[in-house]
Coordinates of C-alpha atoms in Angstrom, one line a residue:
X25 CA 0.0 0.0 0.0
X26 CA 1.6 3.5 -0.9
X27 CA 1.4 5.9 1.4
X28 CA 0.0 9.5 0.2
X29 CA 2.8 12.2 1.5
X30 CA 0.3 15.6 0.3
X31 CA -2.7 16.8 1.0
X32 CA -4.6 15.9 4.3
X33 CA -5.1 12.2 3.6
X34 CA -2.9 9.3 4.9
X35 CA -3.7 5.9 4.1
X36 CA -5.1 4.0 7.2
X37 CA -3.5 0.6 7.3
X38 CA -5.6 -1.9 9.0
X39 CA -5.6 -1.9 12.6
X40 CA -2.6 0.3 12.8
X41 CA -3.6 3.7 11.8
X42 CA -2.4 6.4 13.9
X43 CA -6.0 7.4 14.9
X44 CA -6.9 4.1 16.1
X45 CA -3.6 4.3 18.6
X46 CA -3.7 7.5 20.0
X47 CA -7.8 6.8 20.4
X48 CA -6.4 4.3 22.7
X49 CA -5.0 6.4 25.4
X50 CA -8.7 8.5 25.2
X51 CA -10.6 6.1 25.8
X52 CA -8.8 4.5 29.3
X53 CA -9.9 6.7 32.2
X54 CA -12.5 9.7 32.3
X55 CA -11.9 13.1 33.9
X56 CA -13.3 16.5 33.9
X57 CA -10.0 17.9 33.8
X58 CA -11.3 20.4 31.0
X59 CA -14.1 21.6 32.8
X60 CA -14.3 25.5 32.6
X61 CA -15.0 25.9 36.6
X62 CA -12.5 23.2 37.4
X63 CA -9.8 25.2 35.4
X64 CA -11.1 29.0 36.7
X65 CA -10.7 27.8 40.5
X66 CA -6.8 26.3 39.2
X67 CA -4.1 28.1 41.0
X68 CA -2.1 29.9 38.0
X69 CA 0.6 27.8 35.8
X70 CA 3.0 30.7 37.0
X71 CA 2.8 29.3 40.5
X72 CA 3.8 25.7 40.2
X73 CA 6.7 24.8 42.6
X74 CA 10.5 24.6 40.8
X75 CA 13.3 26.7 40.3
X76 CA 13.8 29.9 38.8
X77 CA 15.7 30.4 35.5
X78 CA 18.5 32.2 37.7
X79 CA 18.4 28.8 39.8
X80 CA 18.3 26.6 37.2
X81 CA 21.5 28.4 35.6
X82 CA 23.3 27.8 39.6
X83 CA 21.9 24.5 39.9
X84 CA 23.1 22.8 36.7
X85 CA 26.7 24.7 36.4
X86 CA 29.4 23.6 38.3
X87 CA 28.9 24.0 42.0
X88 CA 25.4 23.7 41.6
X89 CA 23.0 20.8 43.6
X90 CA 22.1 19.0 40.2
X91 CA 25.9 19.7 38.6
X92 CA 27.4 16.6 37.6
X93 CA 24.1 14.5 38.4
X94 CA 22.8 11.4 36.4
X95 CA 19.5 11.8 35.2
X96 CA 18.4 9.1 37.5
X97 CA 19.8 11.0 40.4
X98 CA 18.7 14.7 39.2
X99 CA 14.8 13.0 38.8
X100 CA 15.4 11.7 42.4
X101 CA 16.8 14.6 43.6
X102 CA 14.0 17.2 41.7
X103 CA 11.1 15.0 43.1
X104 CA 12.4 15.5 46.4
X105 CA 12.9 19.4 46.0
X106 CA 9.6 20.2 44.7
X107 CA 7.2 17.3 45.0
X108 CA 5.1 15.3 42.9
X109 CA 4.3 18.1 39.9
X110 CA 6.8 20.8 39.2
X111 CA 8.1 23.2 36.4
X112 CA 11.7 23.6 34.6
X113 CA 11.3 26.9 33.3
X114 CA 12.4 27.3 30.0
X115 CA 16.2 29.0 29.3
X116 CA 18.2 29.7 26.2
X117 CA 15.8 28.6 23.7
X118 CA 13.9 25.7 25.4
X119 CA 10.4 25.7 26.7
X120 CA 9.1 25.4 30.0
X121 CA 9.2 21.6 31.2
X122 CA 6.1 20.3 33.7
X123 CA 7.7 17.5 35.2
X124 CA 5.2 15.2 37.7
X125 CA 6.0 11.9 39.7
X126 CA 2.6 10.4 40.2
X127 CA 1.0 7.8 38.1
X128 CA -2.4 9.5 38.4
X129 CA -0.8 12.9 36.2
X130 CA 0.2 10.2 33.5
X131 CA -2.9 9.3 32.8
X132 CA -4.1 12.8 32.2
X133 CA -1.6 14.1 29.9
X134 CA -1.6 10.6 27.8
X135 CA -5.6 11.4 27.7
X136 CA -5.0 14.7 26.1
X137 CA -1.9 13.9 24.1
X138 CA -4.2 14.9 20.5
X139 CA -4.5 13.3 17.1
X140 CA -1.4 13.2 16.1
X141 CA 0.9 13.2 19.8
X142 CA 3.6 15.4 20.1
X143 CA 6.9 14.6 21.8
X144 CA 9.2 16.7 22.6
X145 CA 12.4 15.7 19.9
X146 CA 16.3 16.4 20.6
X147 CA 16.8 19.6 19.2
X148 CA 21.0 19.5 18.1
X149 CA 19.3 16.2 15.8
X150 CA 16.6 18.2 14.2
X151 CA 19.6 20.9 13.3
X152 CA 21.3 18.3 11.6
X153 CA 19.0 16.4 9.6
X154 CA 17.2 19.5 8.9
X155 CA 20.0 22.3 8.2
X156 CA 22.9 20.3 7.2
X157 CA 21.5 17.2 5.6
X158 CA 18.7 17.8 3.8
X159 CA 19.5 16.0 1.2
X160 CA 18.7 12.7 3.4
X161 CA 16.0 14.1 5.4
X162 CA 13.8 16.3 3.6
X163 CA 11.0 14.3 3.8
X164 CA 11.3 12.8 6.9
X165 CA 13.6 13.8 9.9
X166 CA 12.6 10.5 11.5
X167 CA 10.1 9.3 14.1
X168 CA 12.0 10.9 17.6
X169 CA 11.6 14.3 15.8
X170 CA 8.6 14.1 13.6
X171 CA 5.5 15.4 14.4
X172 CA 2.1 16.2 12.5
X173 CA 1.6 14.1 9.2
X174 CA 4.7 13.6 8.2
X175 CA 5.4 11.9 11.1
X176 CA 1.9 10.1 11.0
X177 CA 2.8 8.9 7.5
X178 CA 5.6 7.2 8.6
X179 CA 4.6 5.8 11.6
X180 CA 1.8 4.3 9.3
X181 CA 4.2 2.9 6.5
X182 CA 5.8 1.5 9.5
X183 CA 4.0 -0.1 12.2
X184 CA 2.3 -2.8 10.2
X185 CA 5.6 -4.2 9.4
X186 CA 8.1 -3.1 12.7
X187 CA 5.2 -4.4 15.0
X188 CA 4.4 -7.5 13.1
X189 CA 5.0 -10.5 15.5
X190 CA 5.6 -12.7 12.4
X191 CA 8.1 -10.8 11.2
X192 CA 10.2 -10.2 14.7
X193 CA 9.6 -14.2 14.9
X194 CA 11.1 -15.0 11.8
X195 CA 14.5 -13.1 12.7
X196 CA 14.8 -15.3 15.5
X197 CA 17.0 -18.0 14.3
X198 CA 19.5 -15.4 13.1
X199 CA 19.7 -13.7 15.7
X200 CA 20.4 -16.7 18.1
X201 CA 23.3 -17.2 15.6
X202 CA 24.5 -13.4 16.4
X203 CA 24.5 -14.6 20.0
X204 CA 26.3 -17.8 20.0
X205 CA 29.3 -16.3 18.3
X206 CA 29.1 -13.8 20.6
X207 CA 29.3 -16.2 23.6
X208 CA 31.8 -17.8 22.2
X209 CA 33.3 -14.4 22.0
X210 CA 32.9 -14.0 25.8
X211 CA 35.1 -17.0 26.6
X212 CA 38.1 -16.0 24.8
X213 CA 38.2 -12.2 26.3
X214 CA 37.8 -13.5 29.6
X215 CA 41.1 -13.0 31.8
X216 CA 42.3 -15.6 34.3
X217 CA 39.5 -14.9 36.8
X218 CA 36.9 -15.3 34.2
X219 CA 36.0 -11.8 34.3
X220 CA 34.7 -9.5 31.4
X221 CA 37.9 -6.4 30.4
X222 CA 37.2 -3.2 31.0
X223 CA 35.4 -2.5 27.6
X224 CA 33.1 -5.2 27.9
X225 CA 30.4 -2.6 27.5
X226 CA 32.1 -1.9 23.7
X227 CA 32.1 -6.0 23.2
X228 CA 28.4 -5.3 24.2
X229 CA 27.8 -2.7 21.9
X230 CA 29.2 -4.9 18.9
X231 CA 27.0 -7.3 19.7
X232 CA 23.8 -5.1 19.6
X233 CA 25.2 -3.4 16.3
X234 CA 25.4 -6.6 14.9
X235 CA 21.5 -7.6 15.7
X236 CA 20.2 -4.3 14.6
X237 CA 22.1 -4.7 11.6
X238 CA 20.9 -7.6 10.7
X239 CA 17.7 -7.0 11.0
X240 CA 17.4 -3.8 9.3
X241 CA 20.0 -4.7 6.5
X242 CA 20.0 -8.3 6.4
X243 CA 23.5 -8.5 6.5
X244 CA 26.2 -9.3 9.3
X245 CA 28.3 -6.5 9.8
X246 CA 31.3 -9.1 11.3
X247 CA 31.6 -7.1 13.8
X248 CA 32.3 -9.9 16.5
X249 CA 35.0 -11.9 14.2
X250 CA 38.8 -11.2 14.8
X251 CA 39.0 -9.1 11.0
X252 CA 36.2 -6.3 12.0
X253 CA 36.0 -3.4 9.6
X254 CA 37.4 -0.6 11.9
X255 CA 34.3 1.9 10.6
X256 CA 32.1 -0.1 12.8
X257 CA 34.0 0.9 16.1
X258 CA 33.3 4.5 14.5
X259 CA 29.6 3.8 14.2
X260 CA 29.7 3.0 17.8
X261 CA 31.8 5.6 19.0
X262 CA 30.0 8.1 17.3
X263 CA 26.5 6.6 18.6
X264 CA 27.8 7.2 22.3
X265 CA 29.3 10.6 21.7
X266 CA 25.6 11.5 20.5
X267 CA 24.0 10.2 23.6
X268 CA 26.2 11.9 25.9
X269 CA 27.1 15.2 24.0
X270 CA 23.3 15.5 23.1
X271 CA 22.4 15.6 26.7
X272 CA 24.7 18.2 27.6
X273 CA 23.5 20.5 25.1
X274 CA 19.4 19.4 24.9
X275 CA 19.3 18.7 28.0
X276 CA 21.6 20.9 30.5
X277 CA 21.9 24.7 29.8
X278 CA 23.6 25.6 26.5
X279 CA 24.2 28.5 24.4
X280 CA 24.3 26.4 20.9
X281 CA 21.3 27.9 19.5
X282 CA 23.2 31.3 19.6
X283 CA 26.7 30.5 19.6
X284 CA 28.0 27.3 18.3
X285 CA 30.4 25.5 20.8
X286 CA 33.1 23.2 20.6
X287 CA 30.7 20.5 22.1
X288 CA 27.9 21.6 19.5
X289 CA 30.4 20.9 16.9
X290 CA 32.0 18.1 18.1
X291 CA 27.8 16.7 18.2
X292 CA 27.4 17.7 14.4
X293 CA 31.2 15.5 13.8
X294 CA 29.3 12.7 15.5
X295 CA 26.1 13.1 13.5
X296 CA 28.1 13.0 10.0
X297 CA 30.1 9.9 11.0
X298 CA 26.6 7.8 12.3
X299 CA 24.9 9.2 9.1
X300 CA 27.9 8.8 6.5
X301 CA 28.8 5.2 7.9
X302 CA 25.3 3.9 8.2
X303 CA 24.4 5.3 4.6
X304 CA 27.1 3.5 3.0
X305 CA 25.5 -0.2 4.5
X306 CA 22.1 1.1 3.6
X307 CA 22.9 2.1 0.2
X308 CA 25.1 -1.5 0.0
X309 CA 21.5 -3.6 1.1
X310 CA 19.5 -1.8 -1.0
X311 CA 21.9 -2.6 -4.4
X312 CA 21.5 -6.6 -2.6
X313 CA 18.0 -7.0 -2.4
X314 CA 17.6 -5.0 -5.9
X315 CA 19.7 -8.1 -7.2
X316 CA 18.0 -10.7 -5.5
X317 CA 15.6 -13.1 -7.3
X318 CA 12.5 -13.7 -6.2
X319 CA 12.3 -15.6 -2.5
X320 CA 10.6 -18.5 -1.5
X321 CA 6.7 -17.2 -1.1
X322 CA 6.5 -19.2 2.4
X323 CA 9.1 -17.0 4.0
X324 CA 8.6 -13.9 5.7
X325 CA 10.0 -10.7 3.7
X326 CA 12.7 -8.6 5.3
X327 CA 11.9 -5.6 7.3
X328 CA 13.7 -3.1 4.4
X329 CA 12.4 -5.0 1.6
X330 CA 8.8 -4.4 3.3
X331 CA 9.3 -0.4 3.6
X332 CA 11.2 0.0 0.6
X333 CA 7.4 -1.4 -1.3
X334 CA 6.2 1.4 0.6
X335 CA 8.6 4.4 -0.3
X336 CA 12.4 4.5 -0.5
X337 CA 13.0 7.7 1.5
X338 CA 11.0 6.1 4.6
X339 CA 13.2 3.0 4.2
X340 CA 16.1 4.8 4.2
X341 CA 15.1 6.8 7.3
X342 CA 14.2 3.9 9.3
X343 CA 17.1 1.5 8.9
X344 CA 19.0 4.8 10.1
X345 CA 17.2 5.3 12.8
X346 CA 17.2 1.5 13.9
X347 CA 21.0 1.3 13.7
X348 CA 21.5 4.3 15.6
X349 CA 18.8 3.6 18.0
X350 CA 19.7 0.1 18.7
X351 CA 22.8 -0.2 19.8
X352 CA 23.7 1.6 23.4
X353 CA 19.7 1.2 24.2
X354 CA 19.3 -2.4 23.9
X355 CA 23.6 -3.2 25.4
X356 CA 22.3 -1.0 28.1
X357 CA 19.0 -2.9 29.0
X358 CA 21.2 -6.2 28.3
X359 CA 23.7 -4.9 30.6
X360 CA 21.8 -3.9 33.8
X361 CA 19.6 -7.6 33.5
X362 CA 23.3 -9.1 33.6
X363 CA 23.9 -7.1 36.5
X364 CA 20.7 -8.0 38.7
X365 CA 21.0 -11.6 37.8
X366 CA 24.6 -11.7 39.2
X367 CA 23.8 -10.0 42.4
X368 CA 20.7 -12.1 42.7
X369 CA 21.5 -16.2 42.2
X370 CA 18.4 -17.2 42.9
X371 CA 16.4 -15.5 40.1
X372 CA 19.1 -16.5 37.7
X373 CA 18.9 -20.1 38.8
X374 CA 15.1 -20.0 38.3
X375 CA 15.6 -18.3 35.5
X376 CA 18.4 -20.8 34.3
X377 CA 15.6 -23.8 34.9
X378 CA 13.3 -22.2 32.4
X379 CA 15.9 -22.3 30.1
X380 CA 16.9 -25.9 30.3
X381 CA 13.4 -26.9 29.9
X382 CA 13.3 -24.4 26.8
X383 CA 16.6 -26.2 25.5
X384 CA 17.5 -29.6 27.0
X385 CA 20.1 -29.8 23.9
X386 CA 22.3 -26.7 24.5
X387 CA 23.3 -27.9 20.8
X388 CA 19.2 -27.1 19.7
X389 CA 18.9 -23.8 17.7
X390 CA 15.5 -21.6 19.0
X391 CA 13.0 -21.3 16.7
X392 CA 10.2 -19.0 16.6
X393 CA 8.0 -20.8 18.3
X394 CA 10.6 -21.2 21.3
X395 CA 10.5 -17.6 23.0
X396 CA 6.5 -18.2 23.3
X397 CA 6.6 -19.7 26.7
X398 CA 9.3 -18.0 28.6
X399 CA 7.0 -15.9 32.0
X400 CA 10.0 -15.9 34.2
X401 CA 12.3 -14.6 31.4
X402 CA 9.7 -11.8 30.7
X403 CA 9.5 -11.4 34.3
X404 CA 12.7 -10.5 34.9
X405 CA 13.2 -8.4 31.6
X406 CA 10.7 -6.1 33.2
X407 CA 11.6 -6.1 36.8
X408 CA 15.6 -5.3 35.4
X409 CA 14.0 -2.2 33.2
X410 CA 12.0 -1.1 36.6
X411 CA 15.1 -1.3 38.6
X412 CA 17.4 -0.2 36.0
X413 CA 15.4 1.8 33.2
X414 CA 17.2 3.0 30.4
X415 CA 15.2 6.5 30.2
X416 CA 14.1 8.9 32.5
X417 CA 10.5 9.0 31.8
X418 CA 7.9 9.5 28.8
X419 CA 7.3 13.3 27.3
X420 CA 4.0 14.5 26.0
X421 CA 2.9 18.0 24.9
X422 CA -0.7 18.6 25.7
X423 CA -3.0 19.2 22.9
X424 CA -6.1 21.2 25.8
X425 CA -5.8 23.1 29.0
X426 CA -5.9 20.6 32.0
X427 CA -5.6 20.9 35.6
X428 CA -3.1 18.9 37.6
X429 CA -3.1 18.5 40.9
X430 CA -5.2 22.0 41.2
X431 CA -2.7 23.7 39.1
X432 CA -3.5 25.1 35.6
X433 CA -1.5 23.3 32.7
X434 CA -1.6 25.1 29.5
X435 CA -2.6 23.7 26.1
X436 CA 1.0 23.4 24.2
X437 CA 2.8 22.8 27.5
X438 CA 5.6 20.1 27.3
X439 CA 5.4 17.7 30.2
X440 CA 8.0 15.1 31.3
X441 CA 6.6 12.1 33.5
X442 CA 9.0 11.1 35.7
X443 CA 8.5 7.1 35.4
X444 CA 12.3 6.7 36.4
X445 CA 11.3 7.7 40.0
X446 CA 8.1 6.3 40.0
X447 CA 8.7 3.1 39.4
X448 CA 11.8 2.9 42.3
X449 CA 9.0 4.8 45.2
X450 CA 7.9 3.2 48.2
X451 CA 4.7 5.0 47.4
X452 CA 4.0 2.8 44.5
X453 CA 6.2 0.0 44.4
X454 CA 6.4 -2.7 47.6
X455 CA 10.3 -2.9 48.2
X456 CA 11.0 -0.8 45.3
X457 CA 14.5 -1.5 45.7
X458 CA 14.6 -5.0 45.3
X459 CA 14.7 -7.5 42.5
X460 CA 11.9 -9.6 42.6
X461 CA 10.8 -10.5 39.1
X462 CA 8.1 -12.5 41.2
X463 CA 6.2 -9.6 40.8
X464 CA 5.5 -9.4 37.0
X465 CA 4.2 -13.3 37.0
X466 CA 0.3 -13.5 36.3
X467 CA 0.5 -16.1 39.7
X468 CA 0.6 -14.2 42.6
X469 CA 3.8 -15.7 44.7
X470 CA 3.8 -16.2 48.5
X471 CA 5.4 -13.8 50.3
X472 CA 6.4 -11.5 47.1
X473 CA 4.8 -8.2 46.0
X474 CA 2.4 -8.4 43.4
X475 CA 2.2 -6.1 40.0
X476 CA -1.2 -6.8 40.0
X477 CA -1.5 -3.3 42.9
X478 CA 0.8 -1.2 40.1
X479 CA -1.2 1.9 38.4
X480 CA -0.9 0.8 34.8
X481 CA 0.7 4.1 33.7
X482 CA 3.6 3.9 36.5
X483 CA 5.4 1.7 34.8
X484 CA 6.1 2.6 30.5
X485 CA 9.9 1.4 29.6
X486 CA 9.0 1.7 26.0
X487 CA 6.4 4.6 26.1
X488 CA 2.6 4.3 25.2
X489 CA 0.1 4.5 22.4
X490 CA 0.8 5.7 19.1
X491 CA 4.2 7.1 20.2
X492 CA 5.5 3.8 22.1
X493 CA 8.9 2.7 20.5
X494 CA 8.4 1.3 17.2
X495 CA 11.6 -1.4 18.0
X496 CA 10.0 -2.8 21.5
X497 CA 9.2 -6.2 19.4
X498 CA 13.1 -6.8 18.3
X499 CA 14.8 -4.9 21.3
X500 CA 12.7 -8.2 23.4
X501 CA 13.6 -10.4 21.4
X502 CA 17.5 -9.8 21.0
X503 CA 17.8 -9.6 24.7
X504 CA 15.8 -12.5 25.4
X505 CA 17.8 -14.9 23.0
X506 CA 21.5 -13.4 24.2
X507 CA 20.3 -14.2 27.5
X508 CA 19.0 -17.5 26.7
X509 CA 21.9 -18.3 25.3
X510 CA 24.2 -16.8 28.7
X511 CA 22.5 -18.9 31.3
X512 CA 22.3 -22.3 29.2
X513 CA 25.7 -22.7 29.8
X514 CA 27.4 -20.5 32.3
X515 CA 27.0 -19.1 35.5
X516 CA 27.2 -14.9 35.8
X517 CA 28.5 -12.9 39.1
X518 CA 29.0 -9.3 39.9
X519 CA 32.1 -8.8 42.6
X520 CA 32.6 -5.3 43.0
X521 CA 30.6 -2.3 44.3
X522 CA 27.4 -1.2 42.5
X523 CA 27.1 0.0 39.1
X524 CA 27.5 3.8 38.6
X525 CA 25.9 5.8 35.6
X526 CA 27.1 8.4 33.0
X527 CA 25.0 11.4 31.8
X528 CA 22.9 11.3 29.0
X529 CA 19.8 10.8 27.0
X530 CA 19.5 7.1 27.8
X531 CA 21.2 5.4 31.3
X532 CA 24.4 3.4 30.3
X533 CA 26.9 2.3 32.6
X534 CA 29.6 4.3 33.7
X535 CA 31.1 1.3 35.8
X536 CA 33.7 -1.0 33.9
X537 CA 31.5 -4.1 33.7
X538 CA 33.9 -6.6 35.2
X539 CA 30.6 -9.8 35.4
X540 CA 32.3 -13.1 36.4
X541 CA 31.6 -15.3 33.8
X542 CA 32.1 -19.8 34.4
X543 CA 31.1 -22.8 32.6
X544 CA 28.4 -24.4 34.6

């Protein structure tokens, strides 16, 4: 089905149109938050709790309380300051920010998210793709920074396919082969006390640059065999510098939009090199599937051959954005369910047992149908992203006036809810601190907390309605099958102090990941 990219149409593609999705988040709780008397007796926006701009400029510079902070800590540390709703104020060229740490505000601003929901992109990216690489991105900037219809057109081209259980199942098999090697990997960088090196967070990152490669090329980039193209450590490289540098400028206070900085410019260096390098694969699997003969009609087309039936420019946009998306994000995720399986032996054993009855033959391959009866696995793939999220919280600009917690919120205000915190408070989590993947079975377990008492909207690792990640499927999946693959044969432990984090737009560790890896 083409999609139409003028006028006011879009084409509506089954059950996946846009409309349908964001209809979703309308229709799950009621509230009069629009009422006119409810929003004359409001206190005024002007009065919600939070900094000034002159303390936000002393907080974040150095010296200053939140100076230096990880976002995990600064959401802690803001929640405690101010309370449960609060405003950033707006300085050099960003918008006010109404941040909130209660479930019960989440379900508001999803409710009046609009049509077509807007989310507030990273700014330094839209500079690039807009100002200095047109030429790629003229059409589409991509769907973290789209908004309106052109970003409803591409979500549309895309979710039939990138949400498609059938197609994430049929990568399966190839991605378990992505994680044997790399195993196999793992026992010959281990040092005499079976531990990881210190850049076992790169060795990671090869190994999720490899999936996502895969997937959206349909090609192995070799980046786990002993000749690997040196432009792949670039890739990554340059995928971390944009994390962290992009934080620093979209994130902290930054003078970029007047004054370009070394930092700013050292971001637009990182940009080229993801862009340049990733264009020159896509470019490569486009030429290989325009020479391929026709495939076997029982399988399962590839995830670019899909989009490229629906328009060239998207396809080219999305296999960008799920090379650049799906590296640190998903070695991140991987890495922190490492972490709470080593410091917690009896979840990995009971996760281990699954496992074994999932593969008696370690020798077996998985199939699609394997990963379809794995609770405890899923279990704890939740309850590591609750203890150890990857993001700070989901963003929403609100399409109506609404009052929060007796304050007036603005139509067009941005608003940040703080699921980070959320999901680690005594208020809303029963021993928020532990790791008890317990929690997420469907079978309540004696003498464990139950998710069954969580608000639905405390807990959103991958966002909601029509602006939840379009990758959730695959991101699953690939850590699901490299774990798999882990426990079926050796034993994971964590011997040194807790893991510490580094700034930026997505939680990665800032500890050397030194796991204790042994044969069984």
């Amino acid at each position: 089905m083409m999609i139409k990219s003028s006028g006011r149409q879009i084409a509506l593609i089954s059950n996946w149109n846009v409309r349908r999705l964001s209809a979703v988040a309308q229709a799950q709780v009621k509230t009069d938050a629009n009422d006119e008397q409810e929003w004359n007796n409001a206190k005024p926006y002007a009065s919600l709790p939070g900094p000034s701009k002159f303390e936000i400029l002393r907080y974040f510079l150095p010296g200053g309380r939140y100076y230096k902070l990880n976002i995990i800590d600064m959401m802690k540390g803001l929640n405690k300051d101010y309370g449960s709703i609060m405003k950033l104020p707006g300085i050099l060229g960003k918008p006010d920010m109404v941040v909130t740490f209660d479930p019960k505000y989440s379900v508001i601003i999803f409710r009046n998210e609009g049509h077509w929901p807007i989310r507030r992109g990273i700014d330094t990216f839209e500079y690039y793709r807009k100002k200095i690489r047109p030429d790629i991105f003229q059409k589409s900037s991509g769907l973290v920074n789209d908004h309106g219809e052109s970003w409803a057109n591409l979500r549309t081209a895309a979710n039939p396919i990138m949400m498609k259980p059938k197609l994430v199942r049929a990568y399966i098999p190839d991605i378990d082969t992505v994680a044997k090697d790399f195993i196999r990997r793992v026992t010959t960088i281990r040092d005499e006390n079976n531990e990881m090196p210190d850049d076992f967070q790169n060795e990671l990152n090869k190994w999720s640059l490899e999936s996502i490669a895969l997937i959206a090329l349909e090609h192995r980039l070799g980046l786990l065999s002993e000749v690997d193209n040196p432009e792949n450590q670039k890739l990554i490289n340059a995928v971390k510098d944009f994390f962290l540098l992009a934080y620093e400028l979209d994130v902290q206070p930054s003078i970029w939009k007047y004054y370009k900085t070394p930092t700013f410019n050292r971001l637009m260096e990182s940009f080229d090199v993801m862009t340049t390098l990733s264009k020159k694969h896509i470019d490569r699997a486009i030429e290989r599937i325009g020479n391929q003969t026709e495939n076997d009609e029982s399988q399962e087309e590839s995830v670019l051959k899909k989009i490229l039936q629906v328009d060239k420019d998207y396809a080219v946009v999305m296999a960008l954005d799920m090379l650049l998306a799906g590296i640190d994000t998903t070695s991140a995720a991987v890495s922190g369910l490492w972490y709470n399986l080593a410091k917690n032996q009896k979840a990995q054993d009971k996760l281990r047992e699954e496992i074994m009855k999932l593969l008696p033959d370690v020798h077996a391959p998985l199939t699609p149908e394997s990963l379809n009866s794995l609770p405890y696995m899923r279990a704890c793939v939740k309850e590591s992203l609750r203890v150890a999220p990857i993001v700070g919280g989901n963003m929403r600009c609100i399409d109506r006036d609404i009052v929060l917690e007796g304050y007036q919120i603005p139509k067009g205000s941005h608003c940040v809810m703080g699921s980070m915190t959320m999901a680690k408070d005594e208020k809303f989590v029963e021993r928020a601190d532990e790791f008890i993947p317990e929690r997420f079975l469907k079978e309540t377990q004696s003498g464990c907390p139950s998710a069954k008492d969580f608000h639905p909207y405390l807990m959103l690792p991958f966002g909601f309605g029509a602006r939840a990640c379009i990758g959730k499927r695959f991101a699953e999946m690939e850590i699901e099958v490299l774990t798999i693959r882990l426990l079926r044969e050796y034993k994971i432990e964590w011997n040194y102090e807790p893991i510490s984090y580094a700034n930026g737009l997505i939680v990665t560790p800032a500890s050397k990941l030194k796991y204790r890896i042994t044969e069984l």
